[in-house]
PDB file of C-alpha atoms in Angstrom:
ATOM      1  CA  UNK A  29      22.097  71.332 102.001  1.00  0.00           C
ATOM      2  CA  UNK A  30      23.785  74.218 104.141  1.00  0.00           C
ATOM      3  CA  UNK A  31      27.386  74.761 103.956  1.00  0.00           C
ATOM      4  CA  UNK A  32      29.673  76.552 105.695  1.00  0.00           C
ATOM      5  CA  UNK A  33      32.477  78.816 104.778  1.00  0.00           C
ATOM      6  CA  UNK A  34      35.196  80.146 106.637  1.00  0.00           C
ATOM      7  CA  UNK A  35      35.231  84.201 105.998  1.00  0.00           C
ATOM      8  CA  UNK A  36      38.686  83.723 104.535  1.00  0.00           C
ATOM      9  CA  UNK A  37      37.098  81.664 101.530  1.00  0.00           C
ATOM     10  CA  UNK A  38      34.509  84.340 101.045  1.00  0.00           C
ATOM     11  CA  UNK A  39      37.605  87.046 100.960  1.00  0.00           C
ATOM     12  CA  UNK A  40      35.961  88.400 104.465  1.00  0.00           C
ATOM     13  CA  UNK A  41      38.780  89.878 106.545  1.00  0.00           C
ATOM     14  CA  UNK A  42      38.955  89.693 110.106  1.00  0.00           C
ATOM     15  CA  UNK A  43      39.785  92.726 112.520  1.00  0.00           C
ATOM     16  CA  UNK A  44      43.196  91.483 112.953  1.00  0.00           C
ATOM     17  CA  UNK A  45      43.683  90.903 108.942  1.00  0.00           C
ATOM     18  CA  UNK A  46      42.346  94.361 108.634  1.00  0.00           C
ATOM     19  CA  UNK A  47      44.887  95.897 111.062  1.00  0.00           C
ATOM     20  CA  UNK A  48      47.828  94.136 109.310  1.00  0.00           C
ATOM     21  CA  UNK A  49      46.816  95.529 106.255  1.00  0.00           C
ATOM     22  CA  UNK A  50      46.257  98.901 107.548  1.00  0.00           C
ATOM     23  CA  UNK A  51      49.825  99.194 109.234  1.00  0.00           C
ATOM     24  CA  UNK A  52      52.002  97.675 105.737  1.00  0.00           C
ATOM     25  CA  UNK A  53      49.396 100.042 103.562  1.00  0.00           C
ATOM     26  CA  UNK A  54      50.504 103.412 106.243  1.00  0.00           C
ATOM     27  CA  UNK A  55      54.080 102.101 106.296  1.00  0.00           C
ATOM     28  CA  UNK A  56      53.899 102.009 102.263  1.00  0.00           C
ATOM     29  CA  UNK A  57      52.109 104.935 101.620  1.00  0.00           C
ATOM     30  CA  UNK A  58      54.158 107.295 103.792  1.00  0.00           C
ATOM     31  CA  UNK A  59      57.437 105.476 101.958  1.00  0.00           C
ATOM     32  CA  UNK A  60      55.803 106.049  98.749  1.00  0.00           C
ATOM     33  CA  UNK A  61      54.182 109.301  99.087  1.00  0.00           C
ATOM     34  CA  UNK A  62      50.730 108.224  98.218  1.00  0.00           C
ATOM     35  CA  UNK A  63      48.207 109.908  99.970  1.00  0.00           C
ATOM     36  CA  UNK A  64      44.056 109.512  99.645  1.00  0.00           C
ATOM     37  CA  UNK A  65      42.522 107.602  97.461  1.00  0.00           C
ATOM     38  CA  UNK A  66      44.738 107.781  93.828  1.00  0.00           C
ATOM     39  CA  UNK A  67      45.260 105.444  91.374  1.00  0.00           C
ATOM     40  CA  UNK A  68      48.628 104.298  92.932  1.00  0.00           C
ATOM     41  CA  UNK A  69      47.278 103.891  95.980  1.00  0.00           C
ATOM     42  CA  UNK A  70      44.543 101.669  95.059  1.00  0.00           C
ATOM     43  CA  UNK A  71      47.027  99.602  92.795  1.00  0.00           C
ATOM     44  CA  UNK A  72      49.754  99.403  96.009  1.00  0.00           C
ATOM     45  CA  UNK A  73      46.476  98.156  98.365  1.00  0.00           C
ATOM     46  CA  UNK A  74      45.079  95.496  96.015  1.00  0.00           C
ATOM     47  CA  UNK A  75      49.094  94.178  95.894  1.00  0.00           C
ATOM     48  CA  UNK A  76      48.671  94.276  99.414  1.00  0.00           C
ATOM     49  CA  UNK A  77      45.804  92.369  99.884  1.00  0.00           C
ATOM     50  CA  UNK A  78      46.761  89.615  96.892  1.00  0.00           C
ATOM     51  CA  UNK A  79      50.164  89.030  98.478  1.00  0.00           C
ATOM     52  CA  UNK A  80      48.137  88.295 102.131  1.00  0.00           C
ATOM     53  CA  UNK A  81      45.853  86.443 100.525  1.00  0.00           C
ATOM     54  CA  UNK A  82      48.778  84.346  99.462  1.00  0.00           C
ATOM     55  CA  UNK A  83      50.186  84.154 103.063  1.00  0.00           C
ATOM     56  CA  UNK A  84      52.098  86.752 103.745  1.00  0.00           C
ATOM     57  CA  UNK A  85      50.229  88.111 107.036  1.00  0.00           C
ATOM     58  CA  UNK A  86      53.228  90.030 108.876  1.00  0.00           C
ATOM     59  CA  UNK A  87      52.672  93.127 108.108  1.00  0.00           C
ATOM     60  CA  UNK A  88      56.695  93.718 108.136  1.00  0.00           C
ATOM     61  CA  UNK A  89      57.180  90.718 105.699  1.00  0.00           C
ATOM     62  CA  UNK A  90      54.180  92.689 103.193  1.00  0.00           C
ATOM     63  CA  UNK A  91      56.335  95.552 103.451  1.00  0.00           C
ATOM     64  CA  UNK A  92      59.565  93.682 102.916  1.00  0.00           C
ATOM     65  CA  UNK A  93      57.963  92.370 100.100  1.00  0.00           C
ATOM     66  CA  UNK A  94      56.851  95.457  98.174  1.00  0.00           C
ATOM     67  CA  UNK A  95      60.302  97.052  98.795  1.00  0.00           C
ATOM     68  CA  UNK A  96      61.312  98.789  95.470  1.00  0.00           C
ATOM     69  CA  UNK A  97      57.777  98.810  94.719  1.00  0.00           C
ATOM     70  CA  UNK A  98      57.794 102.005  92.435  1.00  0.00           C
ATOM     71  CA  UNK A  99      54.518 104.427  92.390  1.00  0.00           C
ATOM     72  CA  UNK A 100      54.046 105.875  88.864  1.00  0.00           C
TER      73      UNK A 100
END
């Protein structure tokens, strides 16, 4: 028996789910002064993706949501 999964079940993102991502992460990261690939910014990134994963997909409302998000 085949199934079929969307790529959203899998945890595949689409170019647009990507970009949204991308846009909150820069926003963030600039905010936050996290730059390359630290600790902090891996931490603010997988908060990123767990809140879109739970519908937030405007990347104003992911920023919105992380505001007073504090980087160690």
């Amino acid at each position: 028996m085949k199934y079929l999964l969307e790529g959203q079940d899998i945890g595949v993102f689409s170019p647009r789910d990507l970009e949204a991502l991308q846009r909150a992460f820069t926003i963030l990261s600039v905010q936050l002064s996290l730059y390359g690939d630290d600790m902090e910014a891996r931490k603010l990134a997988r908060s990123l993706i767990q809140l879109y994963r739970h519908g937030v997909r405007d990347p104003d409302q992911l920023v919105a949501a992380l505001d007073g998000y504090k980087a160690a």
